[in-house]
Structures are given as C-alpha cells and as structure tokens.
Coordinates of C-alpha atoms in Angstrom, one line a residue:
M1 CA -25.7 4.0 26.2
I2 CA -25.5 7.6 27.4
F3 CA -24.2 10.4 25.1
L4 CA -23.0 13.8 26.3
L5 CA -23.4 16.3 23.5
G6 CA -23.5 20.1 23.8
G7 CA -24.1 19.7 27.6
I8 CA -27.2 17.5 27.0
H9 CA -27.3 13.8 28.0
V10 CA -29.0 11.7 25.3
N11 CA -30.1 8.2 26.1
A12 CA -29.9 6.2 22.9
Q13 CA -32.5 3.7 24.0
N14 CA -35.1 6.3 24.7
L15 CA -34.7 8.7 21.8
K16 CA -38.0 10.2 20.5
D17 CA -38.5 11.3 16.9
S18 CA -38.3 14.9 18.0
T19 CA -35.0 14.4 19.9
L20 CA -32.7 17.4 19.4
V21 CA -29.1 18.0 20.4
V22 CA -27.5 21.4 20.6
T23 CA -24.6 22.0 18.2
G24 CA -24.9 25.1 16.1
E25 CA -26.0 28.8 16.2
E26 CA -29.6 29.8 16.9
K27 CA -31.2 28.7 20.1
E28 CA -30.0 30.7 23.1
V29 CA -28.6 28.4 25.9
P30 CA -27.1 29.9 29.1
L31 CA -23.6 28.4 29.3
V32 CA -22.5 30.2 32.5
K33 CA -24.0 32.1 35.5
K34 CA -24.9 35.8 35.1
D35 CA -22.0 37.0 37.3
T36 CA -19.3 35.6 34.8
V37 CA -17.8 37.6 32.0
Q38 CA -18.7 35.1 29.4
K39 CA -21.9 35.9 27.4
K40 CA -24.6 33.7 26.3
K41 CA -23.7 31.7 23.2
R42 CA -26.2 31.3 20.4
M43 CA -26.7 27.6 19.5
K44 CA -28.7 25.8 16.9
A45 CA -30.9 22.8 17.6
D46 CA -29.7 19.8 15.5
G47 CA -32.0 16.8 14.9
V48 CA -30.9 13.2 15.4
A49 CA -31.6 11.4 12.1
A50 CA -30.6 8.0 13.4
V51 CA -28.7 6.0 16.0
V52 CA -26.5 3.0 15.2
G53 CA -25.1 1.2 18.2
D54 CA -23.2 3.8 20.2
Y55 CA -23.3 6.5 17.5
L56 CA -25.6 9.3 16.6
I57 CA -26.1 10.5 13.1
L58 CA -27.3 14.1 13.1
E59 CA -29.2 15.8 10.4
S60 CA -26.3 18.2 10.1
D61 CA -24.0 15.3 9.3
I62 CA -26.1 14.5 6.2
T63 CA -26.0 18.2 5.2
K64 CA -22.3 18.3 5.7
M65 CA -21.8 15.2 3.7
R66 CA -23.6 16.8 0.8
E67 CA -21.5 20.0 1.1
D68 CA -18.3 17.9 1.3
M69 CA -19.2 16.2 -2.0
K70 CA -19.8 19.6 -3.7
N71 CA -16.4 20.8 -2.3
Q72 CA -14.7 17.8 -3.9
G73 CA -16.3 18.5 -7.2
L74 CA -18.7 15.6 -7.0
S75 CA -22.3 15.9 -8.2
S76 CA -24.8 15.3 -5.4
E77 CA -28.0 16.5 -7.1
E78 CA -29.2 13.0 -7.9
I79 CA -28.3 11.6 -4.5
T80 CA -31.1 11.7 -2.0
N81 CA -30.8 12.4 1.7
C82 CA -32.0 8.8 2.3
Q83 CA -29.0 7.5 0.3
L84 CA -26.6 9.8 2.3
A85 CA -28.2 8.7 5.6
G86 CA -27.8 5.0 4.5
R87 CA -24.2 5.6 3.7
L88 CA -23.5 7.2 7.1
M89 CA -25.3 4.4 9.0
E90 CA -23.3 1.8 7.2
N91 CA -20.1 3.7 8.1
K92 CA -21.2 4.0 11.8
L93 CA -22.0 0.2 11.8
Y94 CA -18.4 -0.6 10.8
V95 CA -17.0 1.8 13.4
H96 CA -19.3 0.5 16.2
K97 CA -18.3 -3.2 15.6
A98 CA -14.6 -2.3 15.2
Q99 CA -14.7 -0.6 18.6
Q100 CA -16.0 -3.9 20.1
D101 CA -13.4 -6.0 18.3
T102 CA -10.2 -6.3 20.5
T103 CA -8.1 -7.5 17.5
I104 CA -8.7 -4.2 15.6
L105 CA -6.2 -1.6 16.8
V106 CA -5.7 1.9 15.5
S107 CA -2.4 3.6 15.9
E108 CA -3.0 6.9 17.7
A109 CA 0.5 8.1 16.6
R110 CA -0.3 7.4 13.0
I111 CA -3.6 9.2 13.2
S112 CA -2.0 12.1 14.9
G113 CA 0.8 12.4 12.3
M114 CA -1.7 11.9 9.4
T115 CA -3.8 14.7 10.8
D116 CA -0.9 17.1 11.2
Q117 CA 0.0 16.5 7.5
Q118 CA -3.6 16.9 6.5
L119 CA -3.8 20.2 8.4
S120 CA -0.6 21.4 6.7
R121 CA -1.9 20.6 3.2
M122 CA -5.3 22.2 3.9
E123 CA -3.6 25.4 5.2
Q124 CA -1.5 25.6 2.0
Q125 CA -4.6 25.0 -0.2
I126 CA -6.8 27.6 1.4
G127 CA -4.0 30.2 2.1
S128 CA -3.9 30.7 5.8
M129 CA -4.9 29.0 9.1
D130 CA -7.3 31.8 9.9
K131 CA -9.2 31.2 6.6
L132 CA -9.1 27.4 7.3
L133 CA -10.7 27.9 10.8
E134 CA -13.3 30.3 9.3
F135 CA -14.2 27.8 6.5
Y136 CA -14.7 24.9 9.0
R137 CA -16.3 27.2 11.6
K138 CA -13.8 26.3 14.4
E139 CA -12.5 28.6 17.1
S140 CA -9.0 27.3 17.3
V141 CA -6.5 25.0 15.6
E142 CA -6.7 22.5 18.4
E143 CA -10.5 22.3 18.1
L144 CA -10.2 21.7 14.3
R145 CA -7.4 19.2 15.0
K146 CA -9.5 17.2 17.4
E147 CA -12.4 17.1 15.0
L148 CA -10.1 15.8 12.2
I149 CA -8.5 13.2 14.5
R150 CA -12.0 11.9 15.3
I151 CA -13.0 11.7 11.7
N152 CA -9.7 10.1 10.7
K153 CA -9.9 7.6 13.5
E154 CA -13.5 6.6 12.6
R155 CA -12.4 6.2 8.9
E156 CA -9.5 4.0 10.0
L157 CA -11.7 1.9 12.2
A158 CA -14.3 1.5 9.4
N159 CA -11.7 0.5 6.9
S160 CA -10.1 -2.0 9.3
M161 CA -13.5 -3.6 10.0
Q162 CA -14.2 -3.9 6.2
D163 CA -10.7 -5.4 5.7
K164 CA -11.3 -7.9 8.4
I165 CA -14.6 -9.1 7.0
V166 CA -13.0 -10.1 3.7
E167 CA -9.4 -10.8 4.7
N168 CA -9.6 -14.5 4.4
I169 CA -11.7 -14.6 1.2
E170 CA -10.1 -16.2 -1.8
V171 CA -11.3 -17.6 -5.1
T172 CA -10.1 -20.9 -6.6
P173 CA -9.5 -21.3 -10.4
E174 CA -12.7 -23.3 -10.6
E175 CA -14.7 -20.5 -9.0
V176 CA -13.1 -18.1 -11.5
R177 CA -14.1 -20.4 -14.4
E178 CA -17.7 -20.7 -13.0
F179 CA -17.9 -16.9 -12.6
F180 CA -16.8 -16.3 -16.2
N181 CA -19.0 -19.1 -17.7
K182 CA -22.2 -17.8 -16.1
I183 CA -21.8 -14.4 -17.8
P184 CA -23.7 -14.4 -21.1
E185 CA -21.4 -13.9 -24.1
D186 CA -23.1 -10.7 -25.1
E187 CA -22.7 -9.3 -21.5
R188 CA -19.1 -10.1 -21.0
P189 CA -17.0 -7.1 -19.9
K190 CA -15.0 -5.1 -22.4
F191 CA -11.5 -4.2 -21.4
G192 CA -10.2 -0.9 -22.7
D193 CA -6.8 -0.1 -24.2
E194 CA -4.1 -1.4 -21.9
V195 CA -0.4 -0.7 -21.6
E196 CA 2.7 -2.1 -19.8
I197 CA 5.0 0.7 -18.6
A198 CA 8.6 0.7 -17.5
Q199 CA 10.6 3.6 -16.0
I200 CA 14.2 4.6 -15.1
V201 CA 14.6 6.8 -12.1
I202 CA 17.6 9.0 -11.2
E203 CA 17.7 10.8 -7.9
P204 CA 19.9 13.8 -7.1
E205 CA 22.6 12.7 -4.7
I206 CA 22.9 14.4 -1.3
P207 CA 26.5 15.5 -0.9
E208 CA 28.4 14.0 2.0
E209 CA 29.1 17.5 3.4
E210 CA 25.4 18.2 3.6
K211 CA 24.8 14.9 5.6
Q212 CA 27.7 15.8 8.0
K213 CA 26.3 19.3 8.4
V214 CA 22.9 17.8 9.6
I215 CA 24.6 15.3 11.8
K216 CA 26.7 18.0 13.5
Q217 CA 23.6 20.2 14.0
L218 CA 21.8 17.3 15.7
N219 CA 24.8 16.5 17.8
D220 CA 25.0 20.2 18.9
I221 CA 21.3 20.2 19.8
R222 CA 21.8 16.9 21.7
N223 CA 24.8 18.2 23.7
D224 CA 23.0 21.5 24.5
I225 CA 20.1 19.4 26.0
I226 CA 22.4 17.0 27.9
E227 CA 25.1 19.4 29.1
N228 CA 23.1 22.7 29.5
G229 CA 19.6 21.4 30.4
A230 CA 18.0 22.8 27.2
S231 CA 14.4 21.7 26.5
F232 CA 14.1 18.9 23.9
A233 CA 10.5 20.1 23.2
T234 CA 11.7 23.6 22.5
K235 CA 14.4 22.4 20.2
A236 CA 11.9 20.3 18.3
V237 CA 9.7 23.3 17.8
L238 CA 12.6 25.3 16.5
Y239 CA 14.4 22.8 14.4
S240 CA 12.3 19.7 13.5
E241 CA 11.1 19.5 10.0
D242 CA 7.9 17.4 10.3
G243 CA 4.3 17.9 11.5
T244 CA 5.1 17.0 15.1
S245 CA 7.3 20.0 15.6
A246 CA 4.3 22.1 16.8
K247 CA 3.9 19.6 19.6
G248 CA 7.5 19.6 20.6
G249 CA 8.2 16.5 18.5
K250 CA 5.9 14.4 20.7
L251 CA 4.6 11.0 19.5
T252 CA 3.2 7.9 21.0
I253 CA 4.3 4.7 19.2
T254 CA 4.0 0.9 19.4
R255 CA 6.1 -1.8 17.8
E256 CA 3.2 -2.5 15.4
D257 CA 3.1 1.0 14.0
P258 CA 4.0 1.2 10.3
L259 CA 7.1 3.4 11.0
D260 CA 10.6 3.2 9.6
K261 CA 12.2 0.1 11.0
D262 CA 15.4 1.9 12.0
F263 CA 13.4 4.6 13.8
K264 CA 11.4 2.0 15.8
Q265 CA 14.5 0.0 16.6
I266 CA 16.4 3.0 18.0
A267 CA 13.3 4.3 20.0
F268 CA 12.6 1.0 21.7
S269 CA 16.3 0.5 22.6
L270 CA 16.3 3.7 24.7
R271 CA 15.6 4.1 28.5
E272 CA 13.4 6.8 29.8
G273 CA 15.2 10.2 29.6
E274 CA 17.9 8.9 27.3
I275 CA 18.6 10.7 24.0
S276 CA 19.8 8.8 21.0
K277 CA 22.8 9.8 18.9
P278 CA 21.9 11.0 15.4
F279 CA 20.7 8.2 13.1
K280 CA 19.3 7.9 9.6
S281 CA 15.9 6.8 8.4
E282 CA 14.3 6.9 5.0
F283 CA 12.9 10.4 5.8
G284 CA 16.1 12.1 7.1
Y285 CA 18.3 12.2 10.2
H286 CA 16.9 12.1 13.8
I287 CA 17.5 12.2 17.4
V288 CA 15.0 10.6 19.7
T289 CA 14.3 10.7 23.5
V290 CA 11.8 8.6 25.5
D291 CA 9.6 10.6 27.8
K292 CA 7.7 7.6 29.3
V293 CA 7.3 3.8 28.8
R294 CA 3.6 2.8 29.1
G295 CA 3.5 -1.0 28.7
Q296 CA 3.8 -1.7 24.9
K297 CA 3.6 2.0 24.1
L298 CA 6.3 4.7 24.2
D299 CA 5.8 8.4 24.6
I300 CA 8.7 9.9 22.7
R301 CA 10.0 13.1 21.3
H302 CA 12.0 13.4 18.1
I303 CA 13.8 15.9 16.0
I304 CA 14.2 15.3 12.2
I305 CA 16.3 17.3 9.9
T306 CA 16.7 16.4 6.2
P307 CA 19.9 17.1 4.3
E308 CA 19.4 19.2 1.2
V309 CA 20.4 18.4 -2.3
T310 CA 22.5 21.1 -4.0
E311 CA 21.9 22.8 -7.3
E312 CA 25.0 21.0 -8.6
T313 CA 23.7 17.5 -7.7
V314 CA 20.3 18.3 -9.2
K315 CA 22.1 19.3 -12.5
N316 CA 24.2 16.2 -12.4
A317 CA 21.2 14.0 -12.0
Q318 CA 19.5 15.7 -14.9
K319 CA 22.6 15.3 -17.0
K320 CA 22.8 11.6 -16.1
I321 CA 19.3 10.8 -17.1
D322 CA 19.6 12.8 -20.3
S323 CA 22.7 10.8 -21.1
I324 CA 20.9 7.5 -20.4
R325 CA 18.0 8.6 -22.6
T326 CA 20.3 9.5 -25.5
E327 CA 22.1 6.1 -25.3
I328 CA 18.7 4.3 -25.4
V329 CA 17.4 6.4 -28.3
K330 CA 20.6 5.7 -30.2
G331 CA 20.2 2.0 -29.7
N332 CA 23.5 1.6 -27.7
I333 CA 21.6 0.1 -24.8
S334 CA 18.1 -1.3 -24.3
F335 CA 15.7 0.3 -21.9
D336 CA 15.5 -3.0 -20.0
E337 CA 19.3 -3.2 -19.5
A338 CA 19.6 0.5 -18.6
A339 CA 16.9 0.1 -15.9
R340 CA 18.5 -3.0 -14.5
T341 CA 22.0 -1.4 -14.3
L342 CA 21.5 2.4 -13.9
S343 CA 18.1 3.1 -12.3
D344 CA 18.0 4.4 -8.7
E345 CA 14.6 2.8 -8.1
E346 CA 15.2 -0.5 -6.3
E347 CA 11.6 -1.7 -6.5
T348 CA 11.5 -1.8 -10.3
R349 CA 15.2 -2.2 -11.2
G350 CA 15.3 -6.0 -11.0
D351 CA 12.4 -6.3 -13.5
G352 CA 13.8 -3.9 -16.1
G353 CA 11.9 -0.9 -14.6
K354 CA 8.4 -2.4 -15.1
L355 CA 5.6 -0.9 -13.0
I356 CA 3.1 -3.1 -11.1
N357 CA -0.5 -2.0 -11.2
P358 CA -1.4 -1.7 -7.4
T359 CA -5.1 -2.4 -8.1
T360 CA -4.6 -5.7 -10.0
G361 CA -1.2 -6.8 -9.0
D362 CA -0.1 -7.4 -12.6
T363 CA 1.8 -5.2 -15.1
R364 CA -1.1 -4.0 -17.2
F365 CA -2.7 -0.6 -16.8
E366 CA -6.0 0.2 -18.4
L367 CA -5.7 3.6 -19.9
T368 CA -9.3 4.7 -19.0
K369 CA -8.7 3.8 -15.3
V370 CA -5.1 4.8 -14.9
D371 CA -3.8 7.7 -12.7
P372 CA -4.3 10.9 -14.7
I373 CA -0.6 11.7 -14.3
I374 CA 0.5 8.4 -15.7
Y375 CA -2.1 8.7 -18.5
D376 CA -0.7 12.1 -19.6
Q377 CA 2.8 10.6 -19.7
V378 CA 2.0 7.5 -21.7
V379 CA -1.1 8.2 -23.8
N380 CA 0.8 9.5 -26.8
L381 CA 3.8 7.3 -26.5
K382 CA 4.3 4.6 -29.2
E383 CA 5.4 1.1 -28.2
N384 CA 9.1 1.2 -27.1
E385 CA 9.3 5.0 -27.6
V386 CA 11.1 6.8 -24.8
S387 CA 9.5 9.8 -23.1
L388 CA 11.1 13.2 -22.5
I389 CA 12.7 13.7 -19.1
L390 CA 10.0 14.0 -16.4
T391 CA 10.2 15.5 -12.9
D392 CA 8.5 13.7 -10.0
Q393 CA 8.8 13.3 -6.2
T394 CA 8.7 10.5 -3.7
N395 CA 6.1 10.2 -0.9
T396 CA 8.7 11.8 1.4
G397 CA 8.9 14.8 -0.9
K398 CA 12.3 14.0 -2.5
K399 CA 12.6 15.3 -6.1
F400 CA 13.8 12.9 -8.8
F401 CA 14.0 12.6 -12.6
K402 CA 12.6 9.8 -14.7
I403 CA 12.1 8.5 -18.3
I404 CA 9.3 6.1 -19.2
T405 CA 8.5 3.8 -22.0
V406 CA 5.5 1.7 -23.1
T407 CA 6.8 -1.9 -23.5
N408 CA 3.5 -3.3 -24.7
R409 CA 0.0 -2.1 -25.8
Y410 CA -3.1 -4.2 -25.8
P411 CA -6.1 -2.8 -27.8
E412 CA -9.6 -2.8 -26.5
H413 CA -11.2 -6.2 -26.5
I414 CA -14.0 -8.4 -25.1
A415 CA -12.9 -10.4 -22.0
D416 CA -11.1 -13.6 -22.9
Y417 CA -10.7 -16.2 -20.2
A418 CA -7.1 -17.2 -21.1
K419 CA -5.8 -13.7 -22.0
D420 CA -7.5 -11.8 -19.2
Y421 CA -7.5 -14.4 -16.4
S422 CA -6.0 -12.1 -13.7
K423 CA -8.7 -9.4 -14.4
I424 CA -11.5 -12.0 -14.4
K425 CA -10.2 -13.5 -11.2
E426 CA -10.3 -10.0 -9.7
L427 CA -13.9 -9.6 -10.7
A428 CA -14.8 -13.0 -9.3
L429 CA -13.0 -12.1 -6.0
R430 CA -14.8 -8.8 -5.9
E431 CA -18.2 -10.4 -6.2
K432 CA -17.4 -13.0 -3.5
K433 CA -16.2 -10.2 -1.2
Y434 CA -19.3 -8.2 -1.9
K435 CA -21.6 -11.1 -1.0
A436 CA -19.6 -11.6 2.2
V437 CA -20.0 -8.0 3.2
E438 CA -23.7 -8.1 2.4
K439 CA -24.1 -11.2 4.6
W440 CA -22.1 -9.5 7.4
Q441 CA -24.3 -6.4 7.2
K442 CA -27.5 -8.3 7.3
E443 CA -26.5 -10.3 10.4
T444 CA -24.9 -7.3 12.2
I445 CA -27.9 -5.0 11.6
A446 CA -30.1 -7.6 13.1
E447 CA -28.1 -7.7 16.3
T448 CA -27.3 -4.0 16.7
Y449 CA -29.5 -1.3 18.3
I450 CA -30.7 0.9 15.5
K451 CA -33.3 3.7 15.7
I452 CA -34.3 5.9 12.7
N453 CA -36.2 9.2 13.3
G454 CA -38.5 11.6 11.6
E455 CA -38.6 11.8 7.8
Y456 CA -35.9 9.1 7.5
K457 CA -38.4 6.5 8.7
K458 CA -40.0 6.8 5.2
C459 CA -36.8 6.0 3.4
S460 CA -36.4 2.8 1.3
F461 CA -32.9 1.7 2.2
N462 CA -30.9 -1.0 0.4
S463 CA -30.1 -2.6 3.7
N464 CA -32.7 -3.6 6.3
W465 CA -32.1 -0.7 8.6
Q466 CA -35.8 -0.5 9.5
K467 CA -35.7 -4.2 10.5
K468 CA -39.0 -5.0 8.8

C-alpha cells in the first residue's frame, strides 16, 4: 500500500523505525521552483508511530488526541501515550476493515450535512471563523471542512463496523440467569435511585398566514428560476436556512439516507433539471431540483425556509400549558389523562407522557446516570408533584414548553433478579458483546498488516498489536 503524504510517498510494507512524513512547521522543504512567486514553506517532520492496514498513525495524532481530551475537560494525566496509541490503532483497525466490507455504506450527504452543522456550532462557540481557523491551524474554511469530513467519515465507518460485529448478538433468559447467578452475592451491582418520568409538551402553533408567506416566497423563487433563468444555487445561498446554503443548496443523496421521507419521495420523483413545487417536511418548507442522476444517487439542490412562530402564538402556548398545570395541581384532571388528550408530543402521548430511557429501553432512569438537564428537572420533585413550566427545543430547533412529573421513585438497592431483570439482561448482553468484539479484534489483528515503530515497540498493549 502506497501513501502520499506531504509530497512524500510512504510504502507501508517497508517502513523503518525512523520513518518521517512532512506535516508541520520546522524543516524547510522547497515546494516550488525558484522562479515562482511562492516562497519556501517551513514544515515539521512528523514521526510514524504505527501502521494499521492502510492507515498511518502519526506521533502528532497521539499528541492531538491528548490535546483534544484536555479541550473537552477530560483528565489525560494518568493516560499514557501507549494507551492513546492503542486506542488509535483500535479505531484504525475498525476503519480499515469497514472499508473492505461492501455491506458497510456511509452516506456522503449525511457526513457533509453533519460537518456543516458542526462547523456552524464551532464557529458560534469560538466567536468567529477566523478564530476557528487559527485554533485548528488551517488556511481556509474548505481545508478545515475537508479535515472534519475525513474525521467524521472515519468515525462513522468505525461505529458501523463495531455495530456489525455485535448486531446479531442476543441473550436468552437462561443466559441472563447464568450471568446473574455467577456473580457472588457480595459483588452484585448496586443500582442507584431511579425514577420514572412523564411529561406534557405544548408547542407554539405556526399561524397559517406564516406558512402561506413561506410557500409564496418559495413559489416566487421557483418562478424566477424557471421563467427568468435565475440561478438555483444563488437563490439557495441567499435564502436557504440550513448548512447547505453556502454550497448553493447542493447535496448528494441515496434512498437509504436517513432523511425526511417526504423529502426523499419528492426528490426521487423528479427528472434532471425539474424543480419541485413547495412541499413540507418535518424541518420546514422546501423546493428541490435534480442536477444529475448517478445510478442510485442523486445530485440535488434544495432551498429550505422555516415559517416563524409569532409572539402571540408563543404566549398562547405558554398560557395553555399553564392552564393544564393548574388543572392537574387542583386535581381536576390527572397528569396521565392530560398527557393522553392534550400533549403535542405524539411519541409519549399514548403512554400518558412516560419517557423511555434510550439506554435501557425501559421507563426507569437512574439519577446518577441521567442526562444533567433531566436530573436538574426531577431531582427535587416529589412523587406525582408537577414541575414548573420548562422551556425546551426539538432537535430541529423548534421551541416548546413542557411540564414533567415523577410517577415513581425506586430507592437505591442491591440488584434483584426479579425486580431488575431488564438491567441484568443489559449487563449480560454487554458482557457477551464485549467478548465478541475481543474475539473479532484478536482474529483481525492476526490477519492485518501492522507495524509499530520507535518507542511504541516497548508498550504493553491490552491487545496483541505486537503479534508476539
């Protein structure tokens, strides 16, 4: 396998311990001839710590991983470079095997959209794009974007490979019982205080006139493109309200992409060059055009505009949930009944507003492990007490109001097979998956080209990277 890095070809099969690749800022390397305007660029020699399959792990990758941990507020003082190197090698092993597996597909459109959202959040956090580029030592937004796309794609591939390893692993009731029984009584896990939570959600309505205003705006844009030859891409830059606007609304999608079903249905019904009429998705109102059909992929452009709620509808939503809370507190209606008949949240309405723990799949939340936001909302609530009105927002940024209650509390206790079956089952399943991953790693390391250089040869890794 031949790598091209910093203008230097690196043959993975013939790497020496002293192999260096050029990536940073010290060693002078002539990039152009003397008669060009460009000056010599100062570069820094970067050592190769290891090679896993088709992937290099540079010493700077290990340094950067430690810096990233510090930036995230995580302590890295007790973690050695050997441990960081082992973690990176494990990640590259997943990516390497995922690239070889034809059943593992990564949506380029989703990666691109996720990266655009990531860039936007990062820019807001740090203050400006110039500061962001300086922080990440990049010359341009496009250079930073390409780097983030690479990182996000590798993360997606690694996650998909891990999911595939354990996707068919299940545990039977007998395996759960055996798992529990083999734990000595004095070593059985202790489950902390748990709660069951229910909520009622009221969303501000979008007035019909606001919806019609957006539909008219999209129709005007569409007519200008069709009748006057205006550029769809330019219109997207000027009017679209999502991360693709900077690229003229451009996306590449497949039928398998996890996009809004109405959006996909409209896009795949269009011919090349055709522009849809305005339509609604869960995110807003769109028009879409198809630039090119490439087999099972579409190169499309879209414009999205989201109707705004008004100050009046926000006040009305707040009044409504305040009224609901008052009626519950007075005892005129139960929380369960109010949630079933009045809540705007379809996912929880049918079950009286009860929330499902995404980690365990049941209705219990362990307070020591619960999301900090939920913890703050429920920690001081007594059973069946109704919270004050809380403000929240959906994953699409839509503001809403809610009230919550704790329907049941379960005090801290030692694991009991009958009472805590779902949690014990989860622990048994986790152990079985861990063993499957361990077995996969052992077999895959044995069949994959791996080379470890320099000081990292002296490391004592948990996995057999040295193949001893």
